Backbone as a ProteinNet text record, in pm:
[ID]
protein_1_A
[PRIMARY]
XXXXXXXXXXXXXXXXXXXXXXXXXXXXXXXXXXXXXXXXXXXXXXXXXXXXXXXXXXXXXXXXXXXXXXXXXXXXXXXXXXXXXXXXXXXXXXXXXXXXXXXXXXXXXXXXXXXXXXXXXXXXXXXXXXXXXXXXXXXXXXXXXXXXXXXXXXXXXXXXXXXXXXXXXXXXXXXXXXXXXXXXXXXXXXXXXXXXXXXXXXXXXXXXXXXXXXXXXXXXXXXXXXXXXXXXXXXXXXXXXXXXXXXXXXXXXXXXXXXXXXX
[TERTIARY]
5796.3	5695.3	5751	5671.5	5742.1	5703.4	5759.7	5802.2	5643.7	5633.6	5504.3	5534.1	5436.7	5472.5	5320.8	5313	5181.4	5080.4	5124.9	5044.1	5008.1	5048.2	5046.5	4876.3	4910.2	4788.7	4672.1	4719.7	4578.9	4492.6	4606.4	4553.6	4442.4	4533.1	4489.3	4334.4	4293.6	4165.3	4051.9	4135.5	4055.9	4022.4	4045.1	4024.5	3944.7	3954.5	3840.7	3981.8	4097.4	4180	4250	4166.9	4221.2	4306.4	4406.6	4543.1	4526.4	4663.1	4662.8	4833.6	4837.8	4943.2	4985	5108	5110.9	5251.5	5300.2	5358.8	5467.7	5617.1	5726.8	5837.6	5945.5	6050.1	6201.8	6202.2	6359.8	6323.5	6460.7	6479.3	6424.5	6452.9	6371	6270.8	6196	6022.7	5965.2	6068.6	6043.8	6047.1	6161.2	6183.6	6051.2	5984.4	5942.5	5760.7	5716.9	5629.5	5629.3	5737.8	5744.5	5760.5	5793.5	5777.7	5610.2	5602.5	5444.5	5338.6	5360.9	5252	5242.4	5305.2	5244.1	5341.2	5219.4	5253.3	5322.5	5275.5	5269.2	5317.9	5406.7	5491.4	5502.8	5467.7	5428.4	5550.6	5674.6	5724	5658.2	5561.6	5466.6	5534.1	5492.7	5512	5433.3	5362.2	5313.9	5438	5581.3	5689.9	5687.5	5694.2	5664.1	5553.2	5515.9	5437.3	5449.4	5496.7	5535	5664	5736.7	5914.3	5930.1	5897.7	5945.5	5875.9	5771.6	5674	5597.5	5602.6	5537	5381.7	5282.6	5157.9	5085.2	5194.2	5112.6	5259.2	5219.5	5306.6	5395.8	5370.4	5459.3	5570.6	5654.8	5785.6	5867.7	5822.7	5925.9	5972	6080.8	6168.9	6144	6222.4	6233.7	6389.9	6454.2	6557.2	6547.6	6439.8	6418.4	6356.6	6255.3	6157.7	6266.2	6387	6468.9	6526.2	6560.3	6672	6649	6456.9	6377.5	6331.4	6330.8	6325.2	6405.1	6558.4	6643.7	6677	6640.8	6626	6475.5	6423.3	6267.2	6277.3	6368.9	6400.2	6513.8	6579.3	6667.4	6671	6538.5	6479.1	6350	6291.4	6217.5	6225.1	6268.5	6350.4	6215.3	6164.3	6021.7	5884.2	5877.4	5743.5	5724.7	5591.1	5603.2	5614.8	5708.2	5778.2	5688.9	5613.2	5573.2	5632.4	5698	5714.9	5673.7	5615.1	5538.1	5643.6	5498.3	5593	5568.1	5663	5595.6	5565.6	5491.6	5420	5548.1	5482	5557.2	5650.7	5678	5782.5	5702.2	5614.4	5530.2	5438.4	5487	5387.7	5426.2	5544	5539.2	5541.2	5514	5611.4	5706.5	5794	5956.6	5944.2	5906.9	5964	5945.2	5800.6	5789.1	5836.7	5891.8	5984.1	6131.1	6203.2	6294	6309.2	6181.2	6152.8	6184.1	6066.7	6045.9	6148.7	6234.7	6380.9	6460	6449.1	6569.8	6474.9	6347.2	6277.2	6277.6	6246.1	6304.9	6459	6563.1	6689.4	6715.3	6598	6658.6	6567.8	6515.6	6499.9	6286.5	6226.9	6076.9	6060	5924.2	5864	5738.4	5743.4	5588.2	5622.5	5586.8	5514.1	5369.8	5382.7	5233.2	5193.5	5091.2	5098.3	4983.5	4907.2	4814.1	4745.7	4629	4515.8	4496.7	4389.9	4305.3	4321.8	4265.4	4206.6	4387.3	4394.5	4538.3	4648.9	4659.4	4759.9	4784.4	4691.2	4691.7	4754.8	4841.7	4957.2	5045	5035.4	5194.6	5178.8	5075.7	5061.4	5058.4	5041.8	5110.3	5227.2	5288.6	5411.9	5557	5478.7	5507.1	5524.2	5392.7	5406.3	5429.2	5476.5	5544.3	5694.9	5744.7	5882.9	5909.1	5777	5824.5	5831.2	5756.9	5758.3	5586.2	5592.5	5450.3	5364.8	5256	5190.2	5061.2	5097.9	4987.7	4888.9	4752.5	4701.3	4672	4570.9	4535.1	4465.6	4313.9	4225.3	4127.9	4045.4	3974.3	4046.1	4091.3	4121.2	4248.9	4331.6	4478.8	4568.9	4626	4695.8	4754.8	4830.6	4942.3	4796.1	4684.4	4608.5	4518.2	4553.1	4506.1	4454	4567.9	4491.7	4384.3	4388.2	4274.7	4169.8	4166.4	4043.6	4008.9	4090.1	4094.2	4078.4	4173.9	4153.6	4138.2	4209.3	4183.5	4003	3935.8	3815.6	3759	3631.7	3612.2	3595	3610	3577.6	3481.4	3439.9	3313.2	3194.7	3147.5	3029.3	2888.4	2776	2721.5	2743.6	2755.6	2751.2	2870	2949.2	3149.8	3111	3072.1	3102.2	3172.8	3064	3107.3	3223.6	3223.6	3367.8	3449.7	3504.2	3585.1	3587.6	3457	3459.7	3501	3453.9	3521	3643.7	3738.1	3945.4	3954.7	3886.9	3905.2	3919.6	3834.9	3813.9	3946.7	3924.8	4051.6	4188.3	4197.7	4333.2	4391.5	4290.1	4344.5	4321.5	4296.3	4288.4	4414.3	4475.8	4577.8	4711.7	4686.9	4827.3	4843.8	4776.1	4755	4743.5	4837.9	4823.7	4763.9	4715.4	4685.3	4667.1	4504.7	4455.4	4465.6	4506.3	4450.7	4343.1	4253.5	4117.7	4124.2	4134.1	4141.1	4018.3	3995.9	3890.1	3708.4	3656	3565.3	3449.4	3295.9	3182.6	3213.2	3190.9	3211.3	3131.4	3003.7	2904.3	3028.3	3056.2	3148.7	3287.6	3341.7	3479	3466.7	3323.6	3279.4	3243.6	3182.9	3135.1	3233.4	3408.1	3471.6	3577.3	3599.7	3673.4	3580.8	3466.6	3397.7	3391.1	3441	3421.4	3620.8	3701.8	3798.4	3860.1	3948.6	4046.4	4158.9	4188.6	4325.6	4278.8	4376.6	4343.8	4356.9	4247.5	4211.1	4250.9	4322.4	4360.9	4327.5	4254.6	4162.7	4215.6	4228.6	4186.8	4144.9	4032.2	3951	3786.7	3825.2	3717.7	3640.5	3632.4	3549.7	3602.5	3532.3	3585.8	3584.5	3473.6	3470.2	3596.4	3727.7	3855.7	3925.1	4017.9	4058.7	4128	4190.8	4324.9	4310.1	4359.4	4374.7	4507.1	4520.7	4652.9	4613.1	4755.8	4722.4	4844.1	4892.3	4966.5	5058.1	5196.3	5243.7	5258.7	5222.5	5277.5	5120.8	4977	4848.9	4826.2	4857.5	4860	4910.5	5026.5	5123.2	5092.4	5007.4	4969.9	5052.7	5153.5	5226.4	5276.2	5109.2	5116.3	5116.8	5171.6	5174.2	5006.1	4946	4821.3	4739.9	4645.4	4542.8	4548.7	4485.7	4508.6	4334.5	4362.4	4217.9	4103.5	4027.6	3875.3	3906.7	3977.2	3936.8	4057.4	4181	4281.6	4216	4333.2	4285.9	4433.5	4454.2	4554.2	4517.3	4616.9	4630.3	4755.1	4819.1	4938.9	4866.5	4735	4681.3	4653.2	4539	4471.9	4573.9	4659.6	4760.7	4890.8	4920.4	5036.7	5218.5	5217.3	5378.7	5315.1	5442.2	5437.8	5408.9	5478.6	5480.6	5342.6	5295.9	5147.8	5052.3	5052.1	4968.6	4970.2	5109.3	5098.2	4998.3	5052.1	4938.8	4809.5	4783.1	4626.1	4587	4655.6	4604.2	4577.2	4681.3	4694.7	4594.2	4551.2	4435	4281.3	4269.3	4131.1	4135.2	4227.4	4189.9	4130.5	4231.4	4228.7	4046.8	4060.1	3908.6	3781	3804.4	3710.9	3653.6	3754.4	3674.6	3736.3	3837.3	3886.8	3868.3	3809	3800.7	3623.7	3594.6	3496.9	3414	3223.7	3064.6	3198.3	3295.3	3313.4	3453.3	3514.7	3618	3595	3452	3384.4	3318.1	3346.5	3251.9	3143.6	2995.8	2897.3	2837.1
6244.5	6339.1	6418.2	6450.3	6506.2	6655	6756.9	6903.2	6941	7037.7	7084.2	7233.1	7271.4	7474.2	7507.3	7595.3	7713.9	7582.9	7560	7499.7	7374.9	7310.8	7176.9	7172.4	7307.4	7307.2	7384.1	7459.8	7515.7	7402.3	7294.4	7142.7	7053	7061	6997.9	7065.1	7244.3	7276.2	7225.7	7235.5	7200.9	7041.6	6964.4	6803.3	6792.6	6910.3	6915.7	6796.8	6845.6	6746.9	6831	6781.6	6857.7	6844.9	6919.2	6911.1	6954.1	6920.8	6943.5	7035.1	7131.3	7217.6	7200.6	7233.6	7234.3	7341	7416.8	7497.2	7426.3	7524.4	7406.2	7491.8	7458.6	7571.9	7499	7397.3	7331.1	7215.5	7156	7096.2	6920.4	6883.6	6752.1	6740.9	6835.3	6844.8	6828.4	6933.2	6951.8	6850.4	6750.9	6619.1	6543.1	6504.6	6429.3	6464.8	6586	6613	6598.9	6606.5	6581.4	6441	6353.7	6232.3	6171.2	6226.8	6183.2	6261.8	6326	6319.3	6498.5	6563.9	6717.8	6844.7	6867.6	6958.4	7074.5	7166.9	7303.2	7283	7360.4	7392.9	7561.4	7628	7792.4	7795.4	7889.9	7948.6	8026.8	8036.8	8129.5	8171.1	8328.4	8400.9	8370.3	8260.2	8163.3	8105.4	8143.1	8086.3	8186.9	8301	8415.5	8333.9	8289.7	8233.7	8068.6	7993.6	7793.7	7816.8	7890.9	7859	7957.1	8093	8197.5	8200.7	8148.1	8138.2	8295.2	8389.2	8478.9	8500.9	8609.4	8614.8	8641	8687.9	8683.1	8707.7	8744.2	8710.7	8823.8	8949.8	9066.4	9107.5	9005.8	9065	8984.3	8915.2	8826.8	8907.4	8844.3	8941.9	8916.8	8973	8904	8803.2	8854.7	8770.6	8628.6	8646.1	8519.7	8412.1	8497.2	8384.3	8379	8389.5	8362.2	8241.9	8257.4	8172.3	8023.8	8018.7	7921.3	7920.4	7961.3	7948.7	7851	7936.5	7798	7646.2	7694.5	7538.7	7434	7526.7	7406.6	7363.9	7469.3	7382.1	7293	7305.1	7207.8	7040.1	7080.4	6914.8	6883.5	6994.8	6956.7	7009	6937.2	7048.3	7031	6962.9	6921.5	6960.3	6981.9	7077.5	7269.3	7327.6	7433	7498.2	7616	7677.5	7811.8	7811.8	7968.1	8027.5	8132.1	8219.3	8368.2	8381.8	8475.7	8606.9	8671.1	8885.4	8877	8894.9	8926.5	9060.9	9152.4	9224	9350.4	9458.3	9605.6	9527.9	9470.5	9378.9	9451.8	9484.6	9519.9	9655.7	9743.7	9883.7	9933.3	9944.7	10043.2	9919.8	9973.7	9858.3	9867.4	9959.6	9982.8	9828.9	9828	9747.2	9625.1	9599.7	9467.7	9392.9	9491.4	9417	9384.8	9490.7	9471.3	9315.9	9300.2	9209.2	9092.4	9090.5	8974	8888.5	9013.3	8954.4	8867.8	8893	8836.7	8649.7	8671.4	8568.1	8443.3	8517.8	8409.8	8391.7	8482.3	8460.7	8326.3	8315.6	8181.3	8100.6	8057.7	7973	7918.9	8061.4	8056.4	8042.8	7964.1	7971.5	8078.5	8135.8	8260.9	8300.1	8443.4	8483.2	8541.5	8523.6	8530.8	8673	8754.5	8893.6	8921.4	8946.1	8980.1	9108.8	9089.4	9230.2	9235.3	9314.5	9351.4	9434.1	9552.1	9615	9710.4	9779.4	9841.8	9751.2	9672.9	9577.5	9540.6	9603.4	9563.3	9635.5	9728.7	9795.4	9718.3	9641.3	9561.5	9463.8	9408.3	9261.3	9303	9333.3	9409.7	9388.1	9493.7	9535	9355	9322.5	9209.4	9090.4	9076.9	9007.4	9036.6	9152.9	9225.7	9167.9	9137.4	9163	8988.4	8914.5	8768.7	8696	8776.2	8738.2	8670.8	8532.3	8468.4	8530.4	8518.5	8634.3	8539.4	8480.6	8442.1	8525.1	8567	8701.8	8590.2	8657.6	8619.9	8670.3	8639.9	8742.8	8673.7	8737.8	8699.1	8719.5	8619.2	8631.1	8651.2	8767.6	8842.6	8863.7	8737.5	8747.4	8891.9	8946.3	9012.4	9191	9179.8	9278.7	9237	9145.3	9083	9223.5	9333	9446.6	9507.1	9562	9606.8	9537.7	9388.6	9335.2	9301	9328.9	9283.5	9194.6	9093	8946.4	8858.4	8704.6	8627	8587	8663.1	8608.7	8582.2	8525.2	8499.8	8591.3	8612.2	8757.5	8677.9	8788.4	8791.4	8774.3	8770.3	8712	8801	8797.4	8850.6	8967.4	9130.4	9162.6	9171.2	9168.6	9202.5	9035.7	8973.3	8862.3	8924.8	9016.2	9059.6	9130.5	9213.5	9280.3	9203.5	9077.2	8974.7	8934.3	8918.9	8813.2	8924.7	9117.4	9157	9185.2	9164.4	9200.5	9068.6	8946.1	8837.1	8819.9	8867.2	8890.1	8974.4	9162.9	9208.6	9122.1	9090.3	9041.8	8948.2	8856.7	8779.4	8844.2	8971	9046.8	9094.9	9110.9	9162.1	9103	8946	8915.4	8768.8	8807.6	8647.4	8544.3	8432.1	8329	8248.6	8278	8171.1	8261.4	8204.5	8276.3	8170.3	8263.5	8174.2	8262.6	8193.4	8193.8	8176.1	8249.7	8211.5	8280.4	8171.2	8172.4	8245.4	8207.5	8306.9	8145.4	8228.9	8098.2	8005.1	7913.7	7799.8	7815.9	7883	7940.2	8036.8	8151.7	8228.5	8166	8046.2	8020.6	7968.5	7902.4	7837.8	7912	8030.3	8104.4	8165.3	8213.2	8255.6	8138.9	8016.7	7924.1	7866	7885.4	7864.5	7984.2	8097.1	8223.7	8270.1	8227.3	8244.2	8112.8	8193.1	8079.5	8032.1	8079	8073.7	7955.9	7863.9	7779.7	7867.7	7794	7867.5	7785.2	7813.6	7723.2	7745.2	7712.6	7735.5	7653.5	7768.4	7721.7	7772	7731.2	7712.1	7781.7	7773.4	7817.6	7686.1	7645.3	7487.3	7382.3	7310.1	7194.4	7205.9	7313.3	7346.8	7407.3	7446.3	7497.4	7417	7462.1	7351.9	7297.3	7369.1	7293.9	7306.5	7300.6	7327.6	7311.3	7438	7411	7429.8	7347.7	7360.7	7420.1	7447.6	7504.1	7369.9	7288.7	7168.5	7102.4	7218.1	7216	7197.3	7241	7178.2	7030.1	7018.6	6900.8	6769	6782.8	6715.3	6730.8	6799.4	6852.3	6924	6964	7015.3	7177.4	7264.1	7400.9	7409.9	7524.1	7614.8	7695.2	7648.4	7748.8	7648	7680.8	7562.1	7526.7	7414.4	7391.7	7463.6	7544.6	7616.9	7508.9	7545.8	7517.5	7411.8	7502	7443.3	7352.4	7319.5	7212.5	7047.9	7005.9	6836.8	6846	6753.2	6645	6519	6521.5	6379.5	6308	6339.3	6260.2	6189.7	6255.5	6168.5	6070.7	6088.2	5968.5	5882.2	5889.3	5765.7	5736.7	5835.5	5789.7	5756.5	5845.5	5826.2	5927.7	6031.8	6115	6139.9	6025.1	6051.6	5983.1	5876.6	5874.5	5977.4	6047.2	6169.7	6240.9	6269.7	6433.5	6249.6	6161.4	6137.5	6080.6	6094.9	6042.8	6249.8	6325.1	6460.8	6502.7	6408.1	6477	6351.6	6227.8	6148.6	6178.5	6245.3	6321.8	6423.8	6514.9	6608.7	6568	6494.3	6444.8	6394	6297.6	6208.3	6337.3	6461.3	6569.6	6539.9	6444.7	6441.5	6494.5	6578.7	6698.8	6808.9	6950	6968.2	6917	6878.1	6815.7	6910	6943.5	7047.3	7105.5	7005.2	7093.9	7147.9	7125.2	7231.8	7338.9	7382.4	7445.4	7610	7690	7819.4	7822.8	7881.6	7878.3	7982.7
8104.3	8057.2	7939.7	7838.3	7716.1	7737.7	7662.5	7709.5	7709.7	7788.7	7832.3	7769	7660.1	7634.9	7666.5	7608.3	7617.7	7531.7	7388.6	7289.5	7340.7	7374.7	7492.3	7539.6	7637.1	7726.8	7630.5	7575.1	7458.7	7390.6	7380.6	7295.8	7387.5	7530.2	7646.4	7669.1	7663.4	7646.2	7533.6	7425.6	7318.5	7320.5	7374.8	7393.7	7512.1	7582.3	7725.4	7805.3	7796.1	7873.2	8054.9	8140.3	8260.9	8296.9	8369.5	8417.9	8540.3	8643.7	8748.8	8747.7	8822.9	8830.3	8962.6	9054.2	9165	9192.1	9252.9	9348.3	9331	9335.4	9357.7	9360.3	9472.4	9510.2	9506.8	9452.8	9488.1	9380.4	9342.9	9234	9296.4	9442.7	9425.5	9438.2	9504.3	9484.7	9353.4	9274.5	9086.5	9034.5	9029.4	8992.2	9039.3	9149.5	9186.7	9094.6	9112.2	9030.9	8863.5	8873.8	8710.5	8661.3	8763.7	8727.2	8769.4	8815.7	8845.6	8796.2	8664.8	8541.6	8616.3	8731.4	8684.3	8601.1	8489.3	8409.9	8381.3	8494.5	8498	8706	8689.2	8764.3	8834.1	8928.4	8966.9	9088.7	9072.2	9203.9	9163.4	9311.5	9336.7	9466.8	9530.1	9629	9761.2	9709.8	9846.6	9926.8	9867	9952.2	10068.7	10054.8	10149.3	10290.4	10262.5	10411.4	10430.1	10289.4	10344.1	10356.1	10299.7	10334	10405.7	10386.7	10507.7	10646.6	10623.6	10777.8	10742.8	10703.3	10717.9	10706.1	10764.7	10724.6	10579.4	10505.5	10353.5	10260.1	10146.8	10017.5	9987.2	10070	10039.4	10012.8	10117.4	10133.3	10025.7	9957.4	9884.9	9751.1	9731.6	9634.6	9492	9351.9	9247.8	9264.8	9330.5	9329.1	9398.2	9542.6	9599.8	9474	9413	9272.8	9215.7	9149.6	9062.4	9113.3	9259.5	9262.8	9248.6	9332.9	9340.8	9212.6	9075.5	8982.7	8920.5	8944.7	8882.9	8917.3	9014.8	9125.4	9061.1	9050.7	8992.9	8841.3	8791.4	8651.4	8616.8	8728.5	8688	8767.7	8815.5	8830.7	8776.8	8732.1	8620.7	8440.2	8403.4	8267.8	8165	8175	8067.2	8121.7	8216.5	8257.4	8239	8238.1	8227.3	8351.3	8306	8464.5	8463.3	8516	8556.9	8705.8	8702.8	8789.5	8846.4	8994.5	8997.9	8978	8954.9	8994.4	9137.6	9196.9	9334.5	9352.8	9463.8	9511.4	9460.6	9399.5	9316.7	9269.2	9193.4	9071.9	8927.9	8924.2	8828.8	8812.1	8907.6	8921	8805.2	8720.9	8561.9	8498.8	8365.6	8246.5	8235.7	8277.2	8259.5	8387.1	8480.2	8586.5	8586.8	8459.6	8483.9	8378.6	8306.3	8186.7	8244.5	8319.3	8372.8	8458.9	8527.6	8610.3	8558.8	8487	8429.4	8366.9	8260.8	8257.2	8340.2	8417	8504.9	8535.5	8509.1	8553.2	8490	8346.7	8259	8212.4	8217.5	8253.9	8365.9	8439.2	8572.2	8503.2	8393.3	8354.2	8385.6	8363.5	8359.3	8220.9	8176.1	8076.4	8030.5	8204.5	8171.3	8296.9	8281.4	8447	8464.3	8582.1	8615	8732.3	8678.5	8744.7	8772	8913.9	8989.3	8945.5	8915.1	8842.1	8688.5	8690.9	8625.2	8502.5	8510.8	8342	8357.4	8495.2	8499.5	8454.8	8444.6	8378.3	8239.4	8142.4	8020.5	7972.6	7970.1	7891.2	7895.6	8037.6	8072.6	8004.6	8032	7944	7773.2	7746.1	7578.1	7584.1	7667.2	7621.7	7665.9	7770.4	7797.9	7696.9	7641.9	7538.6	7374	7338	7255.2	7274.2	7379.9	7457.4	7453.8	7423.8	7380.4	7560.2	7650.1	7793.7	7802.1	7756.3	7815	7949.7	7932.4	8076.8	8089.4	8204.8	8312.5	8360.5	8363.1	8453.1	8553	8668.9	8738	8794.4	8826.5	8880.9	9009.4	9039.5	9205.9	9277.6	9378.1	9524.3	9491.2	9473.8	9421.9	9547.9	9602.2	9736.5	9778.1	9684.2	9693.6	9741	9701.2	9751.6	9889.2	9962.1	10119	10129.8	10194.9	10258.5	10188	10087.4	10035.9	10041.5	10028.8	10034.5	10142.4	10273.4	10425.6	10468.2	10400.5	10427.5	10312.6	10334	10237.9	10184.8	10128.2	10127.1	9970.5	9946.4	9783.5	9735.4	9611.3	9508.6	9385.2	9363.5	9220.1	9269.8	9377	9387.6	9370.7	9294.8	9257.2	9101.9	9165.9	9022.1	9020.9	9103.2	9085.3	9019.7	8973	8863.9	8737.5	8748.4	8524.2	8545.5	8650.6	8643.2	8617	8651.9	8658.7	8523.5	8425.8	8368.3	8222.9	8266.1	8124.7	8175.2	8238	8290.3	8249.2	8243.5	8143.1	8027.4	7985.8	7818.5	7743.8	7822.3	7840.5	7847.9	7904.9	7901.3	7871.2	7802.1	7658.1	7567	7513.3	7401.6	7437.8	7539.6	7563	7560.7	7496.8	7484.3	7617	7713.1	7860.7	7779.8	7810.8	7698.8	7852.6	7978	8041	8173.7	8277.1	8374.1	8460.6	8573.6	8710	8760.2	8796.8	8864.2	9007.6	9136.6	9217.2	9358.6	9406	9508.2	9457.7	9354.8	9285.5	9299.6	9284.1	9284.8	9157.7	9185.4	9063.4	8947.9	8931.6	8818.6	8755.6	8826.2	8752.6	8683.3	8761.9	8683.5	8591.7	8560.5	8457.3	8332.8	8337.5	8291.2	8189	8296.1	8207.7	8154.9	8170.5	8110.8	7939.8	8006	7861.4	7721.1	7783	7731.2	7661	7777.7	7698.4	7617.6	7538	7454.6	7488.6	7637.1	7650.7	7813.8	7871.8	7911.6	8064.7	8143.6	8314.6	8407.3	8474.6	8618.9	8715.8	8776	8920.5	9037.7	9135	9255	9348.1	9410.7	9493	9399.5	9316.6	9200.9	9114.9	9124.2	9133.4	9017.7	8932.2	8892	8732.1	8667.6	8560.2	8499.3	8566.1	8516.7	8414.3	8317.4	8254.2	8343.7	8402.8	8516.8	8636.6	8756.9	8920.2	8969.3	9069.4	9093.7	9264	9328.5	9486.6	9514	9634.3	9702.6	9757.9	9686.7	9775.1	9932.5	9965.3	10108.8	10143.5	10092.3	10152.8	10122.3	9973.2	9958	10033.3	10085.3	10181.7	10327.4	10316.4	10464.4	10586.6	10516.7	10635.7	10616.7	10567.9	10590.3	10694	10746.6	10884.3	10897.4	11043.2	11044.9	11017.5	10887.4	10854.6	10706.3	10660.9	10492.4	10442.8	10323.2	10288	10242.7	10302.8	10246.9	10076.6	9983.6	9841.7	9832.8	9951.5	9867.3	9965.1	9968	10004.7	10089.3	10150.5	10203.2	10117.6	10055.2	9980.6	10006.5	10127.6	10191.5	10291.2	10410.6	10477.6	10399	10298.9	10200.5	10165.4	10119.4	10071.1	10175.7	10238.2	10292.9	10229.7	10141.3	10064.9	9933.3	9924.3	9864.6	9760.1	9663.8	9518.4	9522.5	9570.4	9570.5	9565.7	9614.3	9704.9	9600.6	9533.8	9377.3	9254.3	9253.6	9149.3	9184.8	9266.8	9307.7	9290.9	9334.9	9289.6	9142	9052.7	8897.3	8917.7	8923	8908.7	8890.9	9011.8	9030.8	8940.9	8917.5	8854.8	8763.1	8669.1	8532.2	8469.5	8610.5	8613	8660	8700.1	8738.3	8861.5	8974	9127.3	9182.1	9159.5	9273.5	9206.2	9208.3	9357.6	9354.9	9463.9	9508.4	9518.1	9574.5	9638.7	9751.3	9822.2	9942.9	9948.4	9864.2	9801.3	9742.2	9678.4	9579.8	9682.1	9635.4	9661.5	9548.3	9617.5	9529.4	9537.5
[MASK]
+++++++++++++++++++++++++++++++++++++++++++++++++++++++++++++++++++++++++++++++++++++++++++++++++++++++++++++++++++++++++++++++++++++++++++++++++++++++++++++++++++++++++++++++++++++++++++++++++++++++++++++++++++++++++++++++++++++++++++++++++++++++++++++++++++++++

């Protein structure tokens, strides 16, 4: 696979070319996705509940994302590495610059930081600071309690709210959104509206990209696999099968499927 940056996937929007992203915490998982055509690469703080067993994304550190940082790039050296902020990694800009440092110090290409319109100083100053910035808006794990539970966001008039902290925050410097758990009219709405490329999941099929969680994909989350991913290890049966029959569908626009989809 040849090096994957920011401009890559901006190209990949402008060609209407879909990508598939996937989750990844250790260097042979990394390797193995990267040989099988996926792009974009997230230690995300979803390790907090597939590798730690825990009930949600809180407790995980910046040092835990680092370490699993350097580990995913050095089995995938040509894909893009995004690494999350995990939960208060980011309450000042003093902190999330500090943060972030150390993030791309282990070898991230962007990070990626949960909320809205309060975040746009950071994302400035962030990307002033030459630190690529993922936003990410809807279903914002790291706020479970406030929203009391994993459930969909935007629906109805909390749409526009969503869709101007979108707008916002590619004026602000977000070279790239994740969209997560929101009706499929709305993810559409704002992937057509911004310039910067959208990765959805569980937000329907109109995204430029989709990303799953590895461990649903493979089927062997703890608890249950959500509503919007697949088992694509049942369907094929051998692994490296399973990540490209996932970057397959994407590519071809049959995953995510009406019943992966919120409406």
């Amino acid at each position: 696979m040849d090096n994957i940056t920011i401009s890559t996937l901006s190209r990949y929007k402008a060609e209407k070319r879909k990508f598939a992203a996937l989750t990844a915490y250790d260097a042979s998982f990394a390797a193995l996705f990267e040989q099988n055509n996926v792009p974009v690469l997230l230690i995300g703080d979803s390790l907090g509940m597939v590798l730690q067993g825990g009930n949600d994304t809180l407790k995980v550190t910046v040092e835990q994302i680092a370490y699993h940082t350097r580990s995913v790039v050095q089995g995938a050296p040509n894909a893009l590495v995004i690494a999350d902020m995990p939960f208060m990694s980011y309450h000042t800009v003093e902190s999330a610059c500090n943060n972030a440092a150390e993030l791309m110090r282990a070898g991230a290409n962007m990070v990626k930081l949960e909320g809205g319109e309060w975040l746009l100083d950071t994302v400035r100053a962030l990307t002033q600071r030459s630190v690529p910035v993922c936003a990410h808006l809807g279903l914002t794990p790291q706020s479970v309690h406030v929203f009391g539970g994993y459930k969909v966001q935007g629906r109805g008039d909390a749409g526009q709210a969503i869709i101007d902290e979108a707008l916002q925050l590619q004026q602000a410097g977000a070279a790239m959104l994740v969209l997560e758990c929101v009706p499929h009219q709305l993810a559409r709405t704002i992937t057509e509206q911004l310039d910067i490329p959208v990765i959805g999941i569980g937000a329907g099929k109109d995204t430029d990209g989709q990303i799953l969680v590895m461990h649903d994909i493979l089927g062997i989350s703890s608890g249950y696999i959500p509503k919007f991913s697949k088992n694509y290890l049942l369907q094929t049966g051998n692994i490296a099968t399973a990540v490209q029959a996932f970057v397959d569908e994407v590519a071809h626009g049959d995953f995510p499927a009406a019943e992966h989809t919120f409406g």
